[in-house]
PDB file of C-alpha atoms in Angstrom:
ATOM      1  CA  MET A   1       0.235  -0.007  -0.276  1.00 71.00           C
ATOM      2  CA  GLY A   2       2.734   2.591   0.910  1.00 78.00           C
ATOM      3  CA  LYS A   3       4.796   1.792  -2.180  1.00 84.00           C
ATOM      4  CA  TYR A   4       1.411   2.069  -4.332  1.00 81.00           C
ATOM      5  CA  ILE A   5       0.969   5.716  -2.584  1.00 85.00           C
ATOM      6  CA  VAL A   6       4.480   6.966  -3.222  1.00 87.00           C
ATOM      7  CA  ARG A   7       4.456   5.747  -6.899  1.00 88.00           C
ATOM      8  CA  ARG A   8       0.823   7.652  -7.488  1.00 85.00           C
ATOM      9  CA  LEU A   9       2.227  10.800  -5.808  1.00 87.00           C
ATOM     10  CA  LEU A  10       5.355  10.902  -8.286  1.00 90.00           C
ATOM     11  CA  GLN A  11       3.071   9.989 -11.201  1.00 89.00           C
ATOM     12  CA  MET A  12       1.095  13.397  -9.959  1.00 89.00           C
ATOM     13  CA  ILE A  13       4.441  15.369 -10.683  1.00 90.00           C
ATOM     14  CA  PRO A  14       4.245  15.275 -13.940  1.00 92.00           C
ATOM     15  CA  VAL A  15       0.622  15.849 -14.497  1.00 89.00           C
ATOM     16  CA  VAL A  16       0.693  18.657 -12.360  1.00 89.00           C
ATOM     17  CA  LEU A  17       3.408  20.507 -14.599  1.00 90.00           C
ATOM     18  CA  GLY A  18       1.821  19.664 -17.725  1.00 90.00           C
ATOM     19  CA  ALA A  19      -1.518  20.815 -16.637  1.00 87.00           C
ATOM     20  CA  THR A  20      -0.246  23.749 -14.984  1.00 87.00           C
ATOM     21  CA  PHE A  21       2.062  24.903 -18.016  1.00 90.00           C
ATOM     22  CA  LEU A  22      -1.083  24.770 -20.321  1.00 89.00           C
ATOM     23  CA  ILE A  23      -3.185  27.001 -18.367  1.00 85.00           C
ATOM     24  CA  TYR A  24      -0.151  29.082 -17.672  1.00 84.00           C
ATOM     25  CA  ALA A  25       0.294  28.944 -21.045  1.00 85.00           C
ATOM     26  CA  MET A  26      -3.281  29.805 -22.642  1.00 83.00           C
ATOM     27  CA  VAL A  27      -3.403  32.613 -20.066  1.00 79.00           C
ATOM     28  CA  PHE A  28      -0.394  34.464 -20.677  1.00 75.00           C
ATOM     29  CA  ALA A  29       0.271  34.067 -24.363  1.00 70.00           C
ATOM     30  CA  LEU A  30      -3.489  35.274 -24.937  1.00 68.00           C
ATOM     31  CA  PRO A  31      -2.527  38.031 -27.902  1.00 70.00           C
ATOM     32  CA  GLY A  32      -3.429  41.413 -26.929  1.00 69.00           C
ATOM     33  CA  ASP A  33      -2.159  43.850 -24.448  1.00 72.00           C
ATOM     34  CA  PRO A  34      -2.071  42.575 -21.142  1.00 72.00           C
ATOM     35  CA  THR A  35      -2.449  46.085 -19.395  1.00 73.00           C
ATOM     36  CA  ALA A  36      -5.577  46.705 -21.330  1.00 71.00           C
ATOM     37  CA  GLY A  37      -7.891  48.187 -18.867  1.00 68.00           C
ATOM     38  CA  LYS A  38      -5.775  48.046 -15.578  1.00 70.00           C
ATOM     39  CA  CYS A  39      -5.502  52.028 -15.856  1.00 75.00           C
ATOM     40  CA  GLY A  40      -9.487  52.542 -16.590  1.00 70.00           C
ATOM     41  CA  GLU A  41     -10.475  53.683 -19.954  1.00 71.00           C
ATOM     42  CA  ARG A  42      -6.971  55.687 -21.119  1.00 78.00           C
ATOM     43  CA  GLU A  43      -4.091  53.906 -22.106  1.00 80.00           C
ATOM     44  CA  CYS A  44      -1.398  52.909 -19.250  1.00 81.00           C
ATOM     45  CA  SER A  45       1.606  55.064 -19.001  1.00 83.00           C
ATOM     46  CA  GLU A  46       5.093  53.339 -20.539  1.00 84.00           C
ATOM     47  CA  ALA A  47       6.321  53.410 -16.881  1.00 86.00           C
ATOM     48  CA  TYR A  48       3.242  51.304 -15.872  1.00 82.00           C
ATOM     49  CA  LYS A  49       3.643  48.740 -18.644  1.00 82.00           C
ATOM     50  CA  ALA A  50       7.420  48.440 -17.922  1.00 85.00           C
ATOM     51  CA  ALA A  51       6.988  47.510 -14.195  1.00 84.00           C
ATOM     52  CA  PHE A  52       3.759  45.207 -14.988  1.00 80.00           C
ATOM     53  CA  TYR A  53       6.245  43.646 -17.388  1.00 82.00           C
ATOM     54  CA  GLU A  54       9.115  43.166 -15.162  1.00 84.00           C
ATOM     55  CA  LYS A  55       6.718  42.120 -12.206  1.00 79.00           C
ATOM     56  CA  TYR A  56       5.375  39.278 -13.945  1.00 77.00           C
ATOM     57  CA  ASN A  57       8.309  38.261 -15.959  1.00 81.00           C
ATOM     58  CA  LEU A  58       6.902  39.005 -19.368  1.00 79.00           C
ATOM     59  CA  ASN A  59       9.915  40.062 -20.944  1.00 83.00           C
ATOM     60  CA  ASP A  60      11.035  36.320 -20.849  1.00 86.00           C
ATOM     61  CA  PRO A  61      10.081  33.566 -22.862  1.00 88.00           C
ATOM     62  CA  LEU A  62       7.048  31.683 -21.889  1.00 85.00           C
ATOM     63  CA  PRO A  63       9.162  28.341 -20.549  1.00 88.00           C
ATOM     64  CA  ILE A  64      11.160  30.642 -18.244  1.00 90.00           C
ATOM     65  CA  GLN A  65       8.154  32.765 -17.435  1.00 87.00           C
ATOM     66  CA  TYR A  66       6.591  29.304 -16.134  1.00 89.00           C
ATOM     67  CA  GLY A  67       9.812  28.333 -14.788  1.00 90.00           C
ATOM     68  CA  LYS A  68      10.068  31.191 -12.174  1.00 89.00           C
ATOM     69  CA  TYR A  69       6.298  30.936 -11.461  1.00 86.00           C
ATOM     70  CA  MET A  70       6.717  27.447 -10.500  1.00 88.00           C
ATOM     71  CA  ALA A  71       9.668  28.100  -8.507  1.00 89.00           C
ATOM     72  CA  ASN A  72       7.637  30.528  -6.394  1.00 88.00           C
ATOM     73  CA  VAL A  73       4.422  27.985  -6.451  1.00 87.00           C
ATOM     74  CA  VAL A  74       7.098  25.337  -4.451  1.00 87.00           C
ATOM     75  CA  GLN A  75       7.979  27.424  -1.800  1.00 87.00           C
ATOM     76  CA  GLY A  76       4.005  28.335  -1.364  1.00 84.00           C
ATOM     77  CA  ASP A  77       3.860  31.828  -2.947  1.00 86.00           C
ATOM     78  CA  LEU A  78       1.180  32.004  -5.756  1.00 86.00           C
ATOM     79  CA  GLY A  79       2.155  35.575  -6.664  1.00 83.00           C
ATOM     80  CA  GLU A  80      -0.257  38.708  -6.308  1.00 82.00           C
ATOM     81  CA  ASN A  81      -3.211  39.463  -8.501  1.00 79.00           C
ATOM     82  CA  GLN A  82      -3.517  42.773 -10.407  1.00 73.00           C
ATOM     83  CA  TYR A  83      -5.300  44.578  -7.391  1.00 74.00           C
ATOM     84  CA  GLY A  84      -1.548  43.915  -4.973  1.00 76.00           C
ATOM     85  CA  ASN A  85      -3.110  40.949  -3.097  1.00 82.00           C
ATOM     86  CA  ASP A  86      -1.845  37.662  -1.988  1.00 87.00           C
ATOM     87  CA  VAL A  87      -3.399  35.333  -4.086  1.00 88.00           C
ATOM     88  CA  ALA A  88      -2.548  32.273  -1.649  1.00 88.00           C
ATOM     89  CA  GLY A  89      -4.285  34.148   1.096  1.00 88.00           C
ATOM     90  CA  GLU A  90      -7.532  35.091  -1.241  1.00 87.00           C
ATOM     91  CA  LEU A  91      -7.638  31.305  -2.463  1.00 88.00           C
ATOM     92  CA  GLY A  92      -7.521  29.848   1.412  1.00 86.00           C
ATOM     93  CA  ASP A  93     -10.485  31.834   2.743  1.00 83.00           C
ATOM     94  CA  ARG A  94     -12.185  30.833  -0.561  1.00 88.00           C
ATOM     95  CA  TYR A  95     -11.636  27.064  -1.309  1.00 87.00           C
ATOM     96  CA  LEU A  96     -12.718  26.722   2.708  1.00 88.00           C
ATOM     97  CA  VAL A  97     -15.887  28.035   1.315  1.00 91.00           C
ATOM     98  CA  THR A  98     -16.039  26.200  -2.001  1.00 89.00           C
ATOM     99  CA  GLY A  99     -14.572  23.047  -0.557  1.00 89.00           C
ATOM    100  CA  LYS A 100     -17.485  23.148   2.363  1.00 92.00           C
ATOM    101  CA  LEU A 101     -19.985  23.672  -0.441  1.00 92.00           C
ATOM    102  CA  ALA A 102     -18.412  20.682  -2.629  1.00 91.00           C
ATOM    103  CA  LEU A 103     -18.520  17.981   0.319  1.00 92.00           C
ATOM    104  CA  MET A 104     -22.340  18.987   1.502  1.00 94.00           C
ATOM    105  CA  ALA A 105     -23.067  18.260  -2.364  1.00 94.00           C
ATOM    106  CA  LEU A 106     -21.262  15.274  -2.356  1.00 93.00           C
ATOM    107  CA  LEU A 107     -23.020  14.114   0.748  1.00 94.00           C
ATOM    108  CA  TRP A 108     -26.580  15.079  -1.034  1.00 94.00           C
ATOM    109  CA  GLU A 109     -25.341  13.182  -4.180  1.00 92.00           C
ATOM    110  CA  GLY A 110     -24.216  10.145  -1.687  1.00 92.00           C
ATOM    111  CA  VAL A 111     -27.064   9.421   0.638  1.00 94.00           C
ATOM    112  CA  ILE A 112     -29.987  10.489  -1.736  1.00 95.00           C
ATOM    113  CA  GLY A 113     -28.536   9.315  -4.892  1.00 95.00           C
ATOM    114  CA  ILE A 114     -27.452   5.803  -3.758  1.00 94.00           C
ATOM    115  CA  ALA A 115     -30.707   5.274  -1.578  1.00 93.00           C
ATOM    116  CA  ALA A 116     -33.036   5.811  -4.018  1.00 94.00           C
ATOM    117  CA  GLY A 117     -30.815   4.150  -6.706  1.00 94.00           C
ATOM    118  CA  ALA A 118     -30.538   1.081  -4.291  1.00 92.00           C
ATOM    119  CA  LEU A 119     -34.322   1.236  -3.484  1.00 92.00           C
ATOM    120  CA  ALA A 120     -35.037   0.853  -7.522  1.00 93.00           C
ATOM    121  CA  GLY A 121     -32.927  -1.450  -8.327  1.00 91.00           C
ATOM    122  CA  ILE A 122     -34.155  -3.837  -5.876  1.00 89.00           C
ATOM    123  CA  ARG A 123     -37.783  -3.168  -6.829  1.00 86.00           C
ATOM    124  CA  LYS A 124     -36.817  -2.841 -10.742  1.00 86.00           C
ATOM    125  CA  GLY A 125     -39.771  -2.400 -12.507  1.00 84.00           C
ATOM    126  CA  GLY A 126     -41.625  -1.692  -9.898  1.00 88.00           C
ATOM    127  CA  PHE A 127     -43.572   2.136  -8.855  1.00 90.00           C
ATOM    128  CA  MET A 128     -40.427   3.106  -6.887  1.00 91.00           C
ATOM    129  CA  ASP A 129     -38.315   2.035  -9.768  1.00 91.00           C
ATOM    130  CA  SER A 130     -40.646   4.349 -11.899  1.00 92.00           C
ATOM    131  CA  LEU A 131     -40.491   7.008  -9.911  1.00 93.00           C
ATOM    132  CA  VAL A 132     -36.995   7.179  -9.540  1.00 93.00           C
ATOM    133  CA  LEU A 133     -36.389   7.012 -13.154  1.00 92.00           C
ATOM    134  CA  VAL A 134     -38.928   9.842 -13.609  1.00 94.00           C
ATOM    135  CA  SER A 135     -37.435  12.315 -10.868  1.00 94.00           C
ATOM    136  CA  THR A 136     -34.085  11.924 -11.973  1.00 94.00           C
ATOM    137  CA  LEU A 137     -35.098  12.526 -15.862  1.00 93.00           C
ATOM    138  CA  PHE A 138     -36.763  15.751 -14.352  1.00 92.00           C
ATOM    139  CA  LEU A 139     -33.345  16.676 -12.744  1.00 91.00           C
ATOM    140  CA  ILE A 140     -31.364  15.953 -15.331  1.00 91.00           C
ATOM    141  CA  SER A 141     -33.571  17.840 -17.917  1.00 91.00           C
ATOM    142  CA  ILE A 142     -33.356  21.325 -15.918  1.00 90.00           C
ATOM    143  CA  PRO A 143     -30.466  23.797 -16.290  1.00 88.00           C
ATOM    144  CA  VAL A 144     -28.937  24.212 -12.733  1.00 87.00           C
ATOM    145  CA  PHE A 145     -29.814  27.497 -12.800  1.00 87.00           C
ATOM    146  CA  VAL A 146     -33.524  26.837 -13.209  1.00 91.00           C
ATOM    147  CA  THR A 147     -33.212  24.489 -10.374  1.00 91.00           C
ATOM    148  CA  GLY A 148     -31.269  27.377  -8.390  1.00 90.00           C
ATOM    149  CA  VAL A 149     -33.711  30.113  -8.846  1.00 91.00           C
ATOM    150  CA  VAL A 150     -36.806  28.245  -8.453  1.00 92.00           C
ATOM    151  CA  SER A 151     -35.349  26.921  -5.323  1.00 92.00           C
ATOM    152  CA  GLN A 152     -34.336  30.189  -4.066  1.00 92.00           C
ATOM    153  CA  PHE A 153     -37.851  31.795  -4.951  1.00 92.00           C
ATOM    154  CA  PHE A 154     -39.802  29.489  -3.013  1.00 93.00           C
ATOM    155  CA  LEU A 155     -37.726  27.783  -0.209  1.00 91.00           C
ATOM    156  CA  GLY A 156     -36.007  30.850   0.537  1.00 88.00           C
ATOM    157  CA  VAL A 157     -38.285  33.635  -0.358  1.00 90.00           C
ATOM    158  CA  LYS A 158     -41.814  32.463  -0.190  1.00 89.00           C
ATOM    159  CA  TRP A 159     -41.631  29.546   2.590  1.00 91.00           C
ATOM    160  CA  GLY A 160     -38.672  30.883   4.606  1.00 87.00           C
ATOM    161  CA  VAL A 161     -37.537  27.359   5.161  1.00 88.00           C
ATOM    162  CA  ALA A 162     -33.508  27.900   3.600  1.00 89.00           C
ATOM    163  CA  SER A 163     -31.458  30.693   3.438  1.00 88.00           C
ATOM    164  CA  VAL A 164     -31.512  32.809   0.366  1.00 88.00           C
ATOM    165  CA  THR A 165     -27.912  34.438   0.192  1.00 88.00           C
ATOM    166  CA  VAL A 166     -24.630  32.931   2.147  1.00 90.00           C
ATOM    167  CA  SER A 167     -22.958  35.376   4.393  1.00 88.00           C
ATOM    168  CA  ALA A 168     -19.228  35.509   4.903  1.00 82.00           C
ATOM    169  CA  ASP A 169     -19.283  33.046   7.395  1.00 85.00           C
ATOM    170  CA  ALA A 170     -20.931  30.410   5.002  1.00 88.00           C
ATOM    171  CA  THR A 171     -22.379  28.478   7.923  1.00 91.00           C
ATOM    172  CA  VAL A 172     -23.961  24.514   7.317  1.00 91.00           C
ATOM    173  CA  TYR A 173     -27.705  26.044   7.370  1.00 92.00           C
ATOM    174  CA  GLU A 174     -26.539  28.840   4.709  1.00 93.00           C
ATOM    175  CA  LEU A 175     -24.853  25.964   2.302  1.00 93.00           C
ATOM    176  CA  LEU A 176     -28.066  23.649   2.720  1.00 93.00           C
ATOM    177  CA  LEU A 177     -30.150  24.806  -0.178  1.00 93.00           C
ATOM    178  CA  PRO A 178     -26.906  25.809  -2.186  1.00 93.00           C
ATOM    179  CA  SER A 179     -25.299  22.525  -2.279  1.00 93.00           C
ATOM    180  CA  PHE A 180     -28.851  20.472  -2.804  1.00 93.00           C
ATOM    181  CA  VAL A 181     -28.936  22.531  -5.946  1.00 93.00           C
ATOM    182  CA  LEU A 182     -25.167  22.046  -6.957  1.00 91.00           C
ATOM    183  CA  GLY A 183     -25.328  18.488  -6.370  1.00 92.00           C
ATOM    184  CA  SER A 184     -29.138  18.061  -7.713  1.00 92.00           C
ATOM    185  CA  LEU A 185     -27.654  16.817 -11.175  1.00 90.00           C
ATOM    186  CA  SER A 186     -25.006  14.421 -10.381  1.00 92.00           C
ATOM    187  CA  MET A 187     -27.215  13.027  -7.565  1.00 94.00           C
ATOM    188  CA  ALA A 188     -29.767  12.000 -10.422  1.00 94.00           C
ATOM    189  CA  TYR A 189     -26.876  10.343 -12.501  1.00 94.00           C
ATOM    190  CA  ILE A 190     -25.413   8.648  -9.590  1.00 95.00           C
ATOM    191  CA  ALA A 191     -29.224   7.519  -8.845  1.00 95.00           C
ATOM    192  CA  ARG A 192     -29.457   5.878 -11.984  1.00 94.00           C
ATOM    193  CA  LEU A 193     -26.091   4.402 -12.152  1.00 94.00           C
ATOM    194  CA  THR A 194     -26.678   2.869  -8.879  1.00 94.00           C
ATOM    195  CA  ARG A 195     -29.693   1.476 -10.137  1.00 93.00           C
ATOM    196  CA  THR A 196     -28.215   0.091 -13.367  1.00 92.00           C
ATOM    197  CA  ASN A 197     -25.342  -1.780 -11.519  1.00 91.00           C
ATOM    198  CA  LEU A 198     -27.549  -2.881  -8.798  1.00 91.00           C
ATOM    199  CA  ALA A 199     -30.419  -4.561 -11.133  1.00 89.00           C
ATOM    200  CA  GLU A 200     -27.365  -6.434 -13.103  1.00 89.00           C
ATOM    201  CA  ASN A 201     -25.384  -7.796 -10.020  1.00 87.00           C
ATOM    202  CA  LEU A 202     -28.439  -8.791  -8.588  1.00 87.00           C
ATOM    203  CA  ARG A 203     -28.668 -11.648 -11.080  1.00 86.00           C
ATOM    204  CA  ALA A 204     -25.315 -12.575 -11.280  1.00 83.00           C
ATOM    205  CA  ASP A 205     -24.203 -15.809  -9.982  1.00 83.00           C
ATOM    206  CA  TYR A 206     -22.677 -14.885  -6.829  1.00 81.00           C
ATOM    207  CA  VAL A 207     -25.721 -13.793  -5.547  1.00 83.00           C
ATOM    208  CA  ARG A 208     -27.766 -16.660  -6.434  1.00 83.00           C
ATOM    209  CA  THR A 209     -25.173 -18.796  -4.474  1.00 83.00           C
ATOM    210  CA  ALA A 210     -25.492 -16.402  -1.570  1.00 82.00           C
ATOM    211  CA  LYS A 211     -29.094 -16.972  -1.621  1.00 81.00           C
ATOM    212  CA  ALA A 212     -28.918 -20.393  -1.827  1.00 83.00           C
ATOM    213  CA  LYS A 213     -26.401 -20.569   1.332  1.00 82.00           C
ATOM    214  CA  GLY A 214     -29.341 -19.087   3.341  1.00 83.00           C
ATOM    215  CA  LEU A 215     -27.937 -15.605   3.674  1.00 79.00           C
ATOM    216  CA  THR A 216     -30.803 -13.092   4.389  1.00 81.00           C
ATOM    217  CA  PRO A 217     -31.884 -10.552   1.626  1.00 77.00           C
ATOM    218  CA  GLN A 218     -30.470  -7.799   3.744  1.00 78.00           C
ATOM    219  CA  ARG A 219     -27.031  -9.306   4.010  1.00 81.00           C
ATOM    220  CA  THR A 220     -27.146 -10.470   0.052  1.00 82.00           C
ATOM    221  CA  VAL A 221     -27.934  -7.272  -1.224  1.00 81.00           C
ATOM    222  CA  GLY A 222     -26.038  -4.944   1.664  1.00 75.00           C
ATOM    223  CA  LEU A 223     -22.670  -7.199   1.804  1.00 72.00           C
ATOM    224  CA  HIS A 224     -22.395  -8.329  -1.684  1.00 76.00           C
ATOM    225  CA  ALA A 225     -24.424  -7.228  -4.672  1.00 84.00           C
ATOM    226  CA  LEU A 226     -24.780  -3.210  -3.476  1.00 85.00           C
ATOM    227  CA  ARG A 227     -21.063  -3.262  -2.352  1.00 83.00           C
ATOM    228  CA  ASN A 228     -19.992  -4.356  -5.619  1.00 82.00           C
ATOM    229  CA  SER A 229     -22.119  -1.913  -7.431  1.00 86.00           C
ATOM    230  CA  LEU A 230     -20.553   0.968  -5.793  1.00 87.00           C
ATOM    231  CA  ILE A 231     -17.578   0.637  -7.708  1.00 86.00           C
ATOM    232  CA  PRO A 232     -18.321   2.753 -10.550  1.00 88.00           C
ATOM    233  CA  VAL A 233     -20.575   5.224  -8.047  1.00 91.00           C
ATOM    234  CA  VAL A 234     -17.577   5.989  -6.144  1.00 89.00           C
ATOM    235  CA  THR A 235     -15.369   6.519  -9.193  1.00 87.00           C
ATOM    236  CA  PHE A 236     -18.174   9.240 -10.713  1.00 90.00           C
ATOM    237  CA  MET A 237     -18.246  11.131  -7.539  1.00 90.00           C
ATOM    238  CA  GLY A 238     -14.303  11.177  -7.250  1.00 86.00           C
ATOM    239  CA  TYR A 239     -14.517  12.793 -10.649  1.00 83.00           C
ATOM    240  CA  ASP A 240     -17.239  15.296  -9.560  1.00 88.00           C
ATOM    241  CA  PHE A 241     -15.813  16.316  -6.538  1.00 85.00           C
ATOM    242  CA  GLY A 242     -13.133  17.962  -8.909  1.00 78.00           C
ATOM    243  CA  ALA A 243     -15.955  19.239 -11.189  1.00 80.00           C
ATOM    244  CA  LEU A 244     -17.944  20.596  -8.045  1.00 84.00           C
ATOM    245  CA  LEU A 245     -14.909  22.524  -6.858  1.00 80.00           C
ATOM    246  CA  GLY A 246     -14.309  24.643 -10.155  1.00 72.00           C
ATOM    247  CA  GLY A 247     -17.516  24.443 -11.563  1.00 64.00           C
ATOM    248  CA  ALA A 248     -19.626  26.245  -8.973  1.00 78.00           C
ATOM    249  CA  ILE A 249     -19.711  29.248 -10.823  1.00 82.00           C
ATOM    250  CA  VAL A 250     -23.647  29.380 -11.307  1.00 85.00           C
ATOM    251  CA  THR A 251     -24.154  28.302  -7.799  1.00 89.00           C
ATOM    252  CA  GLU A 252     -22.207  30.875  -6.351  1.00 88.00           C
ATOM    253  CA  GLY A 253     -23.262  33.601  -8.153  1.00 87.00           C
ATOM    254  CA  ILE A 254     -26.933  33.147  -7.580  1.00 89.00           C
ATOM    255  CA  PHE A 255     -26.729  32.702  -3.816  1.00 91.00           C
ATOM    256  CA  ASN A 256     -24.097  35.151  -3.417  1.00 88.00           C
ATOM    257  CA  ILE A 257     -21.017  32.683  -2.222  1.00 89.00           C
ATOM    258  CA  GLN A 258     -17.608  34.034  -1.977  1.00 88.00           C
ATOM    259  CA  GLY A 259     -16.094  30.950  -3.346  1.00 88.00           C
ATOM    260  CA  VAL A 260     -13.390  29.721  -6.053  1.00 87.00           C
ATOM    261  CA  GLY A 261     -15.834  29.559  -9.119  1.00 84.00           C
ATOM    262  CA  GLY A 262     -16.522  33.487  -9.246  1.00 83.00           C
ATOM    263  CA  TYR A 263     -12.831  34.031  -8.494  1.00 86.00           C
ATOM    264  CA  ILE A 264     -11.664  32.038 -11.621  1.00 85.00           C
ATOM    265  CA  PHE A 265     -14.510  33.497 -13.536  1.00 82.00           C
ATOM    266  CA  ARG A 266     -13.349  37.171 -12.277  1.00 82.00           C
ATOM    267  CA  GLY A 267      -9.899  36.376 -12.973  1.00 82.00           C
ATOM    268  CA  VAL A 268     -10.626  35.309 -16.394  1.00 78.00           C
ATOM    269  CA  ASN A 269     -12.658  38.210 -17.385  1.00 77.00           C
ATOM    270  CA  ASN A 270     -10.246  40.545 -16.027  1.00 75.00           C
ATOM    271  CA  ARG A 271      -7.440  38.732 -17.534  1.00 73.00           C
ATOM    272  CA  ASP A 272      -5.567  38.548 -14.144  1.00 78.00           C
ATOM    273  CA  GLY A 273      -3.336  35.405 -15.102  1.00 78.00           C
ATOM    274  CA  VAL A 274      -1.724  35.083 -11.940  1.00 83.00           C
ATOM    275  CA  ALA A 275      -5.073  34.915 -10.022  1.00 86.00           C
ATOM    276  CA  VAL A 276      -6.554  32.195 -12.872  1.00 86.00           C
ATOM    277  CA  VAL A 277      -3.223  30.085 -12.591  1.00 87.00           C
ATOM    278  CA  GLY A 278      -3.183  29.946  -8.746  1.00 88.00           C
ATOM    279  CA  ALA A 279      -6.592  28.843  -8.297  1.00 88.00           C
ATOM    280  CA  VAL A 280      -6.339  26.246 -11.183  1.00 86.00           C
ATOM    281  CA  THR A 281      -2.906  24.789  -9.747  1.00 87.00           C
ATOM    282  CA  VAL A 282      -4.509  24.736  -6.740  1.00 87.00           C
ATOM    283  CA  LEU A 283      -7.540  22.974  -8.194  1.00 86.00           C
ATOM    284  CA  VAL A 284      -5.476  20.414 -10.289  1.00 87.00           C
ATOM    285  CA  VAL A 285      -3.582  19.130  -6.720  1.00 87.00           C
ATOM    286  CA  ALA A 286      -6.761  18.791  -5.210  1.00 86.00           C
ATOM    287  CA  TYR A 287      -8.340  16.744  -7.718  1.00 85.00           C
ATOM    288  CA  LEU A 288      -5.410  14.504  -8.290  1.00 88.00           C
ATOM    289  CA  LEU A 289      -5.816  13.792  -4.604  1.00 88.00           C
ATOM    290  CA  VAL A 290      -9.004  13.007  -4.588  1.00 86.00           C
ATOM    291  CA  ASN A 291      -8.487  10.660  -7.441  1.00 84.00           C
ATOM    292  CA  LEU A 292      -5.733   8.954  -5.391  1.00 86.00           C
ATOM    293  CA  LEU A 293      -8.585   8.287  -2.371  1.00 86.00           C
ATOM    294  CA  VAL A 294     -10.928   6.679  -4.557  1.00 84.00           C
ATOM    295  CA  ASP A 295      -8.544   4.724  -6.042  1.00 83.00           C
ATOM    296  CA  LEU A 296      -7.567   3.550  -2.429  1.00 83.00           C
ATOM    297  CA  LEU A 297     -11.510   2.924  -1.623  1.00 82.00           C
ATOM    298  CA  TYR A 298     -11.546   0.455  -4.202  1.00 78.00           C
ATOM    299  CA  GLY A 299      -9.675  -2.199  -2.269  1.00 73.00           C
ATOM    300  CA  LEU A 300     -12.253  -1.619   0.570  1.00 74.00           C
ATOM    301  CA  LEU A 301     -15.259  -2.153  -1.406  1.00 74.00           C
ATOM    302  CA  ASP A 302     -13.770  -5.426  -3.430  1.00 70.00           C
ATOM    303  CA  PRO A 303     -11.018  -7.062  -1.855  1.00 66.00           C
ATOM    304  CA  ARG A 304     -10.101  -8.811  -4.897  1.00 66.00           C
ATOM    305  CA  ILE A 305      -8.407  -5.197  -6.048  1.00 70.00           C
ATOM    306  CA  SER A 306      -5.062  -5.024  -4.691  1.00 65.00           C
ATOM    307  CA  HIS A 307      -2.594  -2.128  -4.466  1.00 63.00           C
ATOM    308  CA  ASP A 308       0.562  -4.148  -3.573  1.00 60.00           C
TER     309      ASP A 308
END
């Protein structure tokens, strides 16, 4: 196990370098004047441009720019954005909020999605199966911003059972509705994925053997069939966690959440390359670590999978 983890961590190094270099190149190699809009409607002075280019190493070739940037990243320095604020400090606060939001969305997905899919898979062809299929299709067909606005109006404004906006503290109560909206689409996919895999595993030979040995239906389904059915679900949830961290722009905008999604969006609009690259660098590392955790969970779900 230890050797496997070390090997995977070493494999992450070229992935992080490759991904961050592509992002860095796409941000800083864009055509046009990088100082455009930095001085309002008027054009920036030559002295300001020279200082700007010197500060962000824009006079150097792209590989050298990237090398200097990564040398600072290794030391924990993600640079300063165009407003002179420390990117690492800003991201620290915003990733705590977005991370909490993503974890709560993942919890909604796991609890409701797996439970609904398991009930539908066990009672395939029945009323519960039809209800899950129709409700999940309904969620999949509605865009997230529609779900967010409608939920905000009815649950927050009209009925007052949830928070309409999220404060700077981002409490668990305030994030309940945004996290549900954020995870609603993936919840539907997880329910369908669990249903399909469980229904297939219930027809497998090892399930019939377990029943023939006298195992109770609860033990047969819970310990054997459902456990094996969760491997693709865990894979999807590991991928989805990274997508939730970086793709919460719409949800954060609807509920006024000061998170990473809006930070990246504003950085792209303002051509704030240091802010964008810093946020994406942290996102890439977090995504790789979560996928490592998912791979380790495979061994717990299926003992036949070994990481020796």
